Amino acid sequence: MKKVIKVFFKIIFYAMAFFVGVYYGIAFIGAMMNGNEGIMYLLDLLVAFFLAYNVGIIVHEAGHLVFGLIAGYRFSSFRIWSFMLIKQNGKFNLRRFKLMGTGGQCLMIPPEREETKTRIILYNLGGVIFNLVFALICALLNYILSDIYILSTFLWMSAVFSAFTLLTNGIPLNVGGIANDGMNALHLSKNADAAEAFYKTLLINAAQTEGGRISEMPDEWFSLREGADMQNVHCASLAVFAANRHLDRGDTLTAEQKIAAILNSGYNIIGLHRNLLICDLICCQLINNSDADVSHHLTPELNKLMQNMKTYPSVIRTQYILALLSERNEKKAEKILSDFHIKTKKFPYRQEIESELSMMSKALEKSKTEI
């Protein structure tokens, strides 16, 4: 029965995507057939499309924020594309942080008491609730203001995009290997281990926001009961944080063992985390043994991720260590290190910069001892 429901929801999702695609395809063809007037109409559509799409993302993340506050969470960070508003030491700062596969994210600090089903549902479904309300308001205003061409176009598109975001985030689905809001609310409200992992992950993120290094955080934040379901993505994500603690301490030997064990464990790790773990494994293997053959790790998938996340500190660090210890190209490594300081200038988590620089220094020392 669950499979039937999932297939049904996916049909709705793809049908709506098809409808939107056909609509804009017809509009584009019609515009091209009507000369300059048609081109201006197309430009108006593109502007309305751009605004509606981005407003839909802002509304969605604002929903998480508002319902999170209602549920007792506190503000930590609010990101739209790569622009991130973050609260550090009681002050709001604007930073740049891009996470592949996401248009936005609202992270909050959990209440002192552990999660309840009500809190989890409100926080995770706040975005889709806002999208539903916003879609209805835009549809109503579009009907009332239908004579105002450009405004009604924007309102109609906003209603469509909000409805689309509502479906893609509200219907429990794994999108690109990542659980959406609906799936999170479903799993977290039913699985106590997942709820605990989610709670601890928010605690870790909040501590990182305030400048804390994961190596210095309480041990209990990184563990679950024995036998916890590691097929649950939240439980598996906590295991990834636990492995990264050894890396943050500079213990590359233990980190290599722990990371390799996780990658071979069959844990349900999301693709992004898995590829970043492979980056960490490459660095550990080269620092521990600069003659290690890491070429089999450099798959097209990993290379694509490194290209898409070329401003991410651990990715730049990986490129540096590859250049220095695998390719033996000091000039290339120096250029990458110079770029590192430029590209991470607005990165929100400064303690991660310190950790990556420490690891790069370790690699540099390794290279000097082998000259």
PDB file of C-alpha atoms in Angstrom, residues 239-240 242-247 251-265 267 277 281:
ATOM      1  CA  ALA A 239      27.810   8.965  12.462  1.00  0.00           C
ATOM      2  CA  VAL A 240      29.425  11.183   9.797  1.00  0.00           C
ATOM      3  CA  ALA A 242      31.376  11.515  14.801  1.00  0.00           C
ATOM      4  CA  ALA A 243      33.977  10.411  12.243  1.00  0.00           C
ATOM      5  CA  ASN A 244      34.837  14.013  11.391  1.00  0.00           C
ATOM      6  CA  ARG A 245      35.769  14.690  15.027  1.00  0.00           C
ATOM      7  CA  HIS A 246      38.971  12.683  14.562  1.00  0.00           C
ATOM      8  CA  LEU A 247      39.803  14.757  11.501  1.00  0.00           C
ATOM      9  CA  ASP A 251      44.250  12.295  14.060  1.00  0.00           C
ATOM     10  CA  THR A 252      44.335  11.244  10.406  1.00  0.00           C
ATOM     11  CA  LEU A 253      45.088   7.589  11.184  1.00  0.00           C
ATOM     12  CA  THR A 254      41.929   7.097  13.276  1.00  0.00           C
ATOM     13  CA  ALA A 255      39.936   9.318  10.917  1.00  0.00           C
ATOM     14  CA  GLU A 256      40.958   7.163   7.933  1.00  0.00           C
ATOM     15  CA  GLN A 257      39.826   4.006   9.726  1.00  0.00           C
ATOM     16  CA  LYS A 258      36.505   5.481  10.881  1.00  0.00           C
ATOM     17  CA  ILE A 259      35.669   7.077   7.520  1.00  0.00           C
ATOM     18  CA  ALA A 260      36.534   3.914   5.565  1.00  0.00           C
ATOM     19  CA  ALA A 261      34.366   1.883   7.965  1.00  0.00           C
ATOM     20  CA  ILE A 262      31.382   4.207   7.467  1.00  0.00           C
ATOM     21  CA  LEU A 263      31.746   4.231   3.671  1.00  0.00           C
ATOM     22  CA  ASN A 264      31.798   0.426   3.648  1.00  0.00           C
ATOM     23  CA  SER A 265      29.085  -0.005   6.274  1.00  0.00           C
ATOM     24  CA  TYR A 267      24.715   3.200   6.249  1.00  0.00           C
ATOM     25  CA  LEU A 277      33.651  11.833   3.273  1.00  0.00           C
ATOM     26  CA  LEU A 281      39.442   9.876   3.103  1.00  0.00           C
TER      27      LEU A 281
END
